[in-house]
Coordinates of C-alpha atoms in Angstrom, one line a residue:
M856 CA 104.0 96.1 104.0
Y857 CA 103.6 94.9 100.4
S858 CA 105.9 94.4 97.4
K859 CA 104.0 96.2 94.6
L860 CA 104.1 99.8 93.4
L861 CA 101.4 101.6 91.5
P862 CA 101.3 105.1 90.0
T863 CA 100.4 108.1 92.1
T864 CA 97.2 110.1 91.3
L865 CA 95.6 111.4 94.5
L866 CA 93.7 114.6 94.8
L867 CA 92.7 115.5 98.3
T868 CA 89.3 117.0 98.7
G869 CA 87.3 118.5 101.5
A870 CA 87.8 121.8 103.3
Q871 CA 88.8 120.0 106.5
A872 CA 91.2 117.4 105.2
W873 CA 93.8 119.0 107.3
M874 CA 96.9 117.4 108.8
P875 CA 97.4 116.8 112.5
Y876 CA 100.2 119.4 112.8
E877 CA 97.7 122.1 111.8
R878 CA 96.2 121.9 115.2
D879 CA 97.7 122.7 118.6
L880 CA 98.8 119.8 120.8
Y881 CA 95.8 120.4 123.1
N882 CA 92.4 120.1 121.6
A883 CA 89.2 121.8 122.7
T884 CA 88.7 119.6 125.7
G885 CA 92.2 120.0 127.0
T886 CA 93.3 116.4 126.1
K887 CA 96.2 115.7 123.8
R888 CA 95.3 114.8 120.3
W889 CA 97.5 116.7 117.8
L890 CA 101.2 117.3 117.2
P891 CA 103.1 120.0 119.1
G892 CA 104.0 122.5 116.4
A893 CA 105.6 119.9 114.1
D894 CA 105.7 120.8 110.5
K895 CA 105.7 117.2 109.1
I896 CA 104.8 113.7 110.2
R897 CA 108.1 111.9 111.1
G898 CA 107.5 108.4 112.4
V899 CA 108.1 104.7 112.5
N900 CA 105.8 101.7 112.3
L901 CA 105.8 99.3 115.2
G902 CA 105.8 96.3 112.9
S903 CA 105.6 92.8 114.4
Q904 CA 104.5 94.2 117.7
F905 CA 100.8 93.1 117.5
I906 CA 100.9 91.3 114.2
I907 CA 104.1 89.3 113.9
E908 CA 105.6 88.9 110.4
P909 CA 108.1 86.0 110.7
W910 CA 110.1 87.2 107.7
M911 CA 111.2 90.2 109.8
A912 CA 111.0 88.7 113.3
N913 CA 112.5 85.3 112.7
D914 CA 114.3 84.8 116.0
A915 CA 111.5 86.0 118.1
W916 CA 109.0 83.8 116.2
N917 CA 111.2 80.7 116.7
N918 CA 111.6 81.5 120.4
M919 CA 107.9 81.6 120.8
G920 CA 107.6 78.0 119.5
C921 CA 106.1 79.2 116.2
G922 CA 109.0 78.2 113.9
G923 CA 107.8 76.6 110.7
Y924 CA 104.4 78.3 110.9
N925 CA 103.5 81.0 108.4
D926 CA 101.5 83.4 110.5
E927 CA 99.6 84.1 113.7
W928 CA 96.6 81.9 112.7
Q929 CA 98.8 78.9 112.0
C930 CA 100.8 79.2 115.2
T931 CA 97.8 79.7 117.4
Q932 CA 96.1 76.7 115.8
A933 CA 99.2 74.5 116.3
L934 CA 100.0 75.5 119.8
G935 CA 96.5 75.6 121.1
Q936 CA 94.8 78.7 122.5
D937 CA 96.2 78.7 126.0
A938 CA 99.8 78.0 125.0
A939 CA 99.6 80.5 122.2
N940 CA 98.2 83.2 124.5
E941 CA 101.1 82.7 126.8
A942 CA 103.7 82.8 124.0
F943 CA 102.3 85.9 122.4
R944 CA 102.0 87.7 125.8
G945 CA 105.7 87.2 126.2
H946 CA 106.3 88.7 122.8
W947 CA 103.9 91.7 123.3
D948 CA 105.6 92.4 126.7
T949 CA 109.1 92.6 125.3
W950 CA 109.2 93.4 121.5
T951 CA 108.7 97.2 122.1
T952 CA 109.6 98.6 125.5
Q953 CA 109.0 101.9 127.1
E954 CA 112.7 102.6 126.6
D955 CA 112.1 102.1 122.8
I956 CA 109.3 104.7 122.8
Q957 CA 111.5 107.2 124.7
Q958 CA 114.3 106.6 122.3
M959 CA 112.0 107.3 119.3
A960 CA 111.2 110.7 120.8
S961 CA 114.8 111.4 121.5
L962 CA 115.6 110.8 117.8
G963 CA 113.4 113.5 116.6
L964 CA 110.4 111.3 115.7
N965 CA 107.0 112.6 116.5
T966 CA 104.7 109.8 115.3
I967 CA 104.2 106.0 115.6
R968 CA 101.9 103.9 113.4
L969 CA 100.6 100.9 115.3
P970 CA 99.4 98.0 113.2
V971 CA 96.8 95.8 115.0
G972 CA 94.4 93.0 113.9
F973 CA 90.7 93.0 114.2
W974 CA 91.0 90.1 116.7
L975 CA 92.1 92.6 119.3
K976 CA 88.3 92.8 119.9
E977 CA 88.0 89.2 120.8
D978 CA 84.3 88.8 120.5
L979 CA 84.6 89.4 116.8
V980 CA 86.6 86.2 116.3
K981 CA 84.5 83.2 115.2
D982 CA 84.8 79.7 116.6
D983 CA 86.7 78.4 113.5
E984 CA 89.2 81.3 113.5
Y985 CA 92.6 81.1 115.3
Y986 CA 94.2 84.2 116.8
P987 CA 96.0 85.0 120.0
Q988 CA 94.1 86.5 122.9
G989 CA 95.0 89.1 125.5
G990 CA 96.7 91.8 123.4
L991 CA 94.5 94.7 124.4
E992 CA 96.2 95.4 127.8
Y993 CA 99.5 95.7 125.9
V994 CA 98.0 98.1 123.4
D995 CA 96.6 100.2 126.3
R996 CA 100.1 100.2 127.9
L997 CA 102.0 101.1 124.7
V998 CA 99.8 104.0 123.7
G999 CA 100.1 105.3 127.2
W1000 CA 103.9 105.2 126.8
A1001 CA 103.5 107.2 123.6
K1002 CA 101.3 109.7 125.3
D1003 CA 103.9 110.2 128.0
A1004 CA 106.6 110.6 125.4
G1005 CA 104.5 113.1 123.4
L1006 CA 104.3 110.9 120.3
Y1007 CA 101.3 111.1 117.9
V1008 CA 99.7 107.7 117.2
I1009 CA 98.1 106.4 114.0
M1010 CA 96.1 103.3 115.0
D1011 CA 96.1 101.1 111.9
L1012 CA 93.7 98.2 111.3
H1013 CA 96.4 96.1 109.6
G1014 CA 94.7 92.7 109.6
G1015 CA 91.1 92.6 108.6
P1016 CA 88.5 89.8 109.0
G1017 CA 89.0 87.2 106.3
S1018 CA 92.3 88.8 105.3
Q1019 CA 92.3 91.7 102.9
F1020 CA 95.2 90.6 100.7
A1021 CA 96.2 87.1 99.6
N1022 CA 99.3 85.4 100.9
Q1023 CA 100.4 88.1 103.3
Q1024 CA 101.7 87.6 106.8
Y1025 CA 100.6 91.2 107.8
T1026 CA 97.0 90.1 107.6
G1027 CA 97.5 87.5 110.4
H1028 CA 96.4 84.7 108.2
G1029 CA 97.9 84.0 104.8
V1030 CA 95.1 82.9 102.4
D1031 CA 95.1 82.0 98.7
Y1032 CA 92.2 84.4 98.0
P1033 CA 91.3 87.4 100.2
G1034 CA 88.1 86.8 102.1
F1035 CA 87.6 90.3 103.5
Y1036 CA 85.3 91.4 100.8
T1037 CA 81.9 90.3 102.1
A1038 CA 79.1 92.1 103.9
D1039 CA 79.8 90.0 107.0
N1040 CA 83.5 90.9 107.2
F1041 CA 82.9 94.5 106.3
G1042 CA 80.5 94.6 109.2
R1043 CA 83.0 93.0 111.6
A1044 CA 85.6 95.6 110.6
A1045 CA 83.2 98.4 111.0
E1046 CA 82.3 97.1 114.4
F1047 CA 86.0 97.0 115.3
L1048 CA 86.4 100.6 114.2
Y1049 CA 83.4 101.8 116.2
W1050 CA 84.8 100.0 119.3
M1051 CA 88.3 101.4 118.8
A1052 CA 87.0 105.0 118.2
D1053 CA 85.0 104.7 121.4
R1054 CA 88.1 103.4 123.3
I1055 CA 90.3 106.2 121.9
H1056 CA 87.9 108.9 123.2
T1057 CA 87.2 107.3 126.6
N1058 CA 90.5 105.8 127.7
A1059 CA 93.1 108.3 128.9
N1060 CA 96.0 106.3 127.7
Y1061 CA 94.8 107.0 124.1
A1062 CA 95.0 110.7 124.3
N1063 CA 97.6 111.0 121.6
V1064 CA 95.9 108.6 119.2
G1065 CA 94.7 111.1 116.6
A1066 CA 94.2 108.9 113.5
L1067 CA 92.4 105.6 112.8
E1068 CA 93.3 103.8 109.5
V1069 CA 90.3 101.8 108.3
I1070 CA 92.3 99.0 106.5
N1071 CA 95.9 98.6 105.5
E1072 CA 96.8 97.6 102.0
P1073 CA 93.6 96.2 100.5
V1074 CA 93.5 94.5 97.0
H1075 CA 94.4 96.4 93.9
A1076 CA 91.6 97.2 91.4
G1077 CA 93.8 95.8 88.6
Q1078 CA 94.0 92.4 90.2
N1079 CA 90.6 92.2 92.1
P1080 CA 88.3 94.7 90.4
S1081 CA 85.0 93.6 91.9
E1082 CA 86.4 93.3 95.5
A1083 CA 88.1 96.7 95.3
A1084 CA 85.0 98.4 93.9
Y1085 CA 82.8 96.8 96.6
M1086 CA 85.2 98.0 99.3
I1087 CA 85.2 101.6 98.0
E1088 CA 81.4 101.7 97.5
S1089 CA 80.4 99.8 100.7
F1090 CA 83.1 99.4 103.3
Y1091 CA 84.7 102.8 103.1
P1092 CA 81.6 104.9 103.7
N1093 CA 80.4 102.4 106.4
A1094 CA 83.8 102.6 108.1
Y1095 CA 83.7 106.4 108.1
T1096 CA 80.2 106.5 109.4
S1097 CA 80.9 103.9 112.1
I1098 CA 83.8 106.0 113.5
R1099 CA 81.7 109.2 113.4
N1100 CA 78.7 107.4 115.0
A1101 CA 80.9 106.4 117.9
E1102 CA 82.0 110.0 118.3
D1103 CA 78.4 111.3 118.0
A1104 CA 77.3 108.9 120.8
L1105 CA 80.0 110.4 123.0
N1106 CA 79.2 114.0 121.9
V1107 CA 82.7 114.5 120.7
A1108 CA 83.3 118.1 119.6
D1109 CA 84.1 118.7 115.9
G1110 CA 87.6 119.9 116.7
D1111 CA 88.3 116.8 118.7
R1112 CA 87.3 114.2 116.2
L1113 CA 89.7 111.6 114.9
H1114 CA 91.4 111.8 111.5
I1115 CA 90.1 108.8 109.5
Q1116 CA 92.8 107.4 107.2
F1117 CA 92.4 105.5 103.9
M1118 CA 94.9 104.2 101.4
G1119 CA 95.1 106.8 98.7
N1120 CA 94.7 106.5 95.0
A1121 CA 98.4 105.6 94.6
W1122 CA 97.7 102.3 96.2
G1123 CA 95.5 101.4 93.3
A1124 CA 92.3 100.2 94.9
G1125 CA 90.3 103.2 93.5
D1126 CA 89.4 106.7 94.6
P1127 CA 88.9 106.4 98.4
T1128 CA 86.7 109.5 98.5
S1129 CA 84.3 108.6 95.8
S1130 CA 81.6 107.2 98.1
L1131 CA 82.4 108.8 101.4
P1132 CA 79.6 110.9 103.0
S1133 CA 82.3 113.5 103.9
T1134 CA 86.0 114.1 103.7
D1135 CA 86.2 116.1 106.9
H1136 CA 89.1 115.1 109.1
T1137 CA 90.5 112.6 106.6
L1138 CA 94.0 111.5 105.9
F1139 CA 95.5 109.4 103.1
D1140 CA 98.2 106.8 103.1
D1141 CA 100.8 106.1 100.5
H1142 CA 103.3 103.2 100.7
R1143 CA 106.5 103.8 98.6
Y1144 CA 109.0 101.0 98.3
Y1145 CA 111.6 101.8 95.7
K1146 CA 112.9 98.2 96.3
W1147 CA 109.9 96.9 94.3
D1148 CA 109.6 99.6 91.7
G1149 CA 110.7 97.8 88.5
S1150 CA 111.1 101.2 86.7
V1151 CA 114.1 102.1 88.9
E1152 CA 117.6 101.5 87.6
T1153 CA 119.2 99.3 90.3
T1154 CA 122.4 101.2 90.7
K1155 CA 123.2 103.7 93.5
D1156 CA 122.8 106.6 91.1
G1157 CA 119.6 105.1 89.7
Y1158 CA 118.0 104.9 93.2
I1159 CA 119.0 108.4 94.1
N1160 CA 117.8 109.8 90.8
A1161 CA 114.5 108.0 91.2
V1162 CA 113.9 109.5 94.6
C1163 CA 115.0 113.0 93.7
N1164 CA 112.7 113.1 90.7
D1165 CA 109.7 111.5 92.5
K1166 CA 106.7 113.5 93.6
R1167 CA 104.0 112.2 96.0
E1168 CA 100.7 114.0 96.2
D1169 CA 100.2 117.0 98.4
G1170 CA 99.1 116.1 101.9
I1171 CA 99.9 112.4 101.6
I1172 CA 101.6 110.6 104.5
V1173 CA 104.0 108.0 103.2
G1174 CA 103.0 105.4 105.8
E1175 CA 105.5 102.7 104.8
W1176 CA 108.9 102.8 103.2
S1177 CA 112.5 101.6 103.8
I1178 CA 116.0 101.9 102.5
A1179 CA 116.1 98.3 101.1
V1180 CA 117.0 97.8 97.5
A1181 CA 115.9 95.2 94.9
D1182 CA 116.3 91.5 95.9
D1183 CA 118.6 90.7 93.0
V1184 CA 121.2 93.4 94.0
E1185 CA 120.9 93.7 97.7
H1186 CA 123.8 91.4 98.4
N1187 CA 126.1 92.3 95.5
D1188 CA 129.3 94.3 95.8
E1189 CA 127.5 97.6 95.2
F1190 CA 124.8 97.3 97.9
S1191 CA 125.7 94.6 100.4
I1192 CA 125.8 95.7 104.0
R1193 CA 127.3 92.5 105.5
D1194 CA 130.6 93.5 107.1
R1195 CA 130.6 96.6 104.9
P1196 CA 130.8 99.8 107.1
D1197 CA 131.8 101.7 103.9
Q1198 CA 128.2 101.4 102.6
V1199 CA 126.7 103.5 105.4
D1200 CA 127.3 106.8 103.8
W1201 CA 125.3 105.9 100.6
Y1202 CA 122.4 104.4 102.6
R1203 CA 122.3 107.6 104.7
S1204 CA 122.0 109.6 101.5
F1205 CA 119.3 107.3 100.3
F1206 CA 117.4 107.8 103.5
N1207 CA 117.9 111.6 103.5
A1208 CA 116.7 111.8 99.8
Q1209 CA 113.5 109.9 100.6
V1210 CA 112.8 112.1 103.6
Q1211 CA 113.2 115.2 101.6
T1212 CA 110.8 113.9 98.9
F1213 CA 108.2 112.7 101.3
E1214 CA 108.3 115.9 103.4
K1215 CA 107.3 117.8 100.3
S1216 CA 104.0 116.1 101.1
G1217 CA 102.6 115.4 104.6
G1218 CA 105.6 113.4 105.9
W1219 CA 106.5 109.8 106.5
V1220 CA 106.4 106.7 108.7
F1221 CA 109.4 104.3 108.2
W1222 CA 108.9 100.5 108.1
T1223 CA 109.9 99.5 110.7
W1224 CA 111.3 100.3 114.2
K1225 CA 112.8 96.9 115.0
C1226 CA 113.4 93.6 113.3
N1227 CA 115.6 90.5 113.4
W1228 CA 116.6 88.0 110.8
I1229 CA 117.8 84.4 111.0
G1230 CA 120.5 84.1 113.5
G1231 CA 120.1 87.7 114.6
M1232 CA 121.4 89.1 111.4
D1233 CA 121.2 92.9 111.5
E1234 CA 119.3 93.8 108.3
W1235 CA 119.2 97.5 109.2
R1236 CA 117.8 98.6 105.8
W1237 CA 114.4 97.7 107.3
C1238 CA 115.1 98.5 110.9
Y1239 CA 115.2 102.2 112.1
K1240 CA 116.6 101.4 115.5
S1241 CA 119.6 99.5 114.2
A1242 CA 120.1 101.8 111.2
V1243 CA 120.6 104.7 113.6
A1244 CA 123.1 102.6 115.5
A1245 CA 124.9 101.8 112.3
G1246 CA 125.0 105.5 111.2
A1247 CA 122.7 105.0 108.2
I1248 CA 119.9 107.1 109.7
P1249 CA 120.7 110.4 111.5
E1250 CA 120.0 110.8 115.2
D1251 CA 117.8 113.8 114.5
A1252 CA 115.0 112.9 112.1
A1253 CA 114.3 116.6 111.4
S1254 CA 117.8 117.1 110.0
A1255 CA 117.5 114.5 107.2
A1256 CA 115.8 116.5 104.5
G1257 CA 118.4 119.3 104.8
N1258 CA 121.2 116.7 104.1
S1259 CA 119.6 115.2 101.0
P1260 CA 121.8 114.7 98.0
C1261 CA 119.0 115.9 95.7

């Protein structure tokens, strides 16, 4: 999740850049990989499950003994490895339950996006790096629950080696300058992707994991031009090849191969396809937060008009979005949700409008399923589960587009 919008200019190429729902649920080998006849991706992110962002999981973070620390690196370093492992295991065990996964399916969702850090493969972590250990068994369990519920899974490398964006908790380590953009860290990320692709194809719990995103929200070309160009020219083709090499080693049939996902041109890092050896079985990710789009008039009519007149590129999956509004108006009389049940109708219209717009493309994945603020405050503009309970998100995700105010 990041607070910057850039213009949309993505052209999908490649004869086989098809979406998951264009395949049957059962692939050539009889294992599940694709969506069961769905016409669009409709999903939620499992934010703060395996990379905790204290801004959206404040109470959980404090209860782990991590209060006052910025990110997973800082907390692990402060608590010590053994104590941190124990604290994080408690979080991984409880933040998302099997009942949550079943509820997602009952609400008409068909997809989850699962953000993970490279440190899940623990032998990639260097001696002077600090990350919690033991998360893999909980990832195995969670994707198994998703398989049982029939949910498609996008596995997302959300935190890369060295941190791919400055001062962001979602990388697992807030740094003043992103250190991801080196041959060594590109190599570690590619090794993670090879390992994860192998695991997806060889562990039965991962049968519904159909897409592997190579890196979440890298730097923008306008801010870090050399790093962005190096990533497009070096890491992206290496990431693609690493995943395909893992599948080649397992003799995976063409029809059973993973979708490989990249941030699209709209993110602003450059054309993700420019150096790829192929665009077969690729997907592209677009993050659209109207909250941080300075061109939007910050009134209720302004937000609805912006959404209704928006157009994302064909085939794009909008992998992150919310119904939050700009910081300087979110608590004023027009938009505040504190003790204001009368606001629910407008926020439901805002949700429905975005769904309709995003379903003109490949679909959407809301950020996020669950969150908590200081003192347990229910900030449901970011939290799908509590927004449904509040009535701001419909109980049937497939119905939203048809109730758009556009």
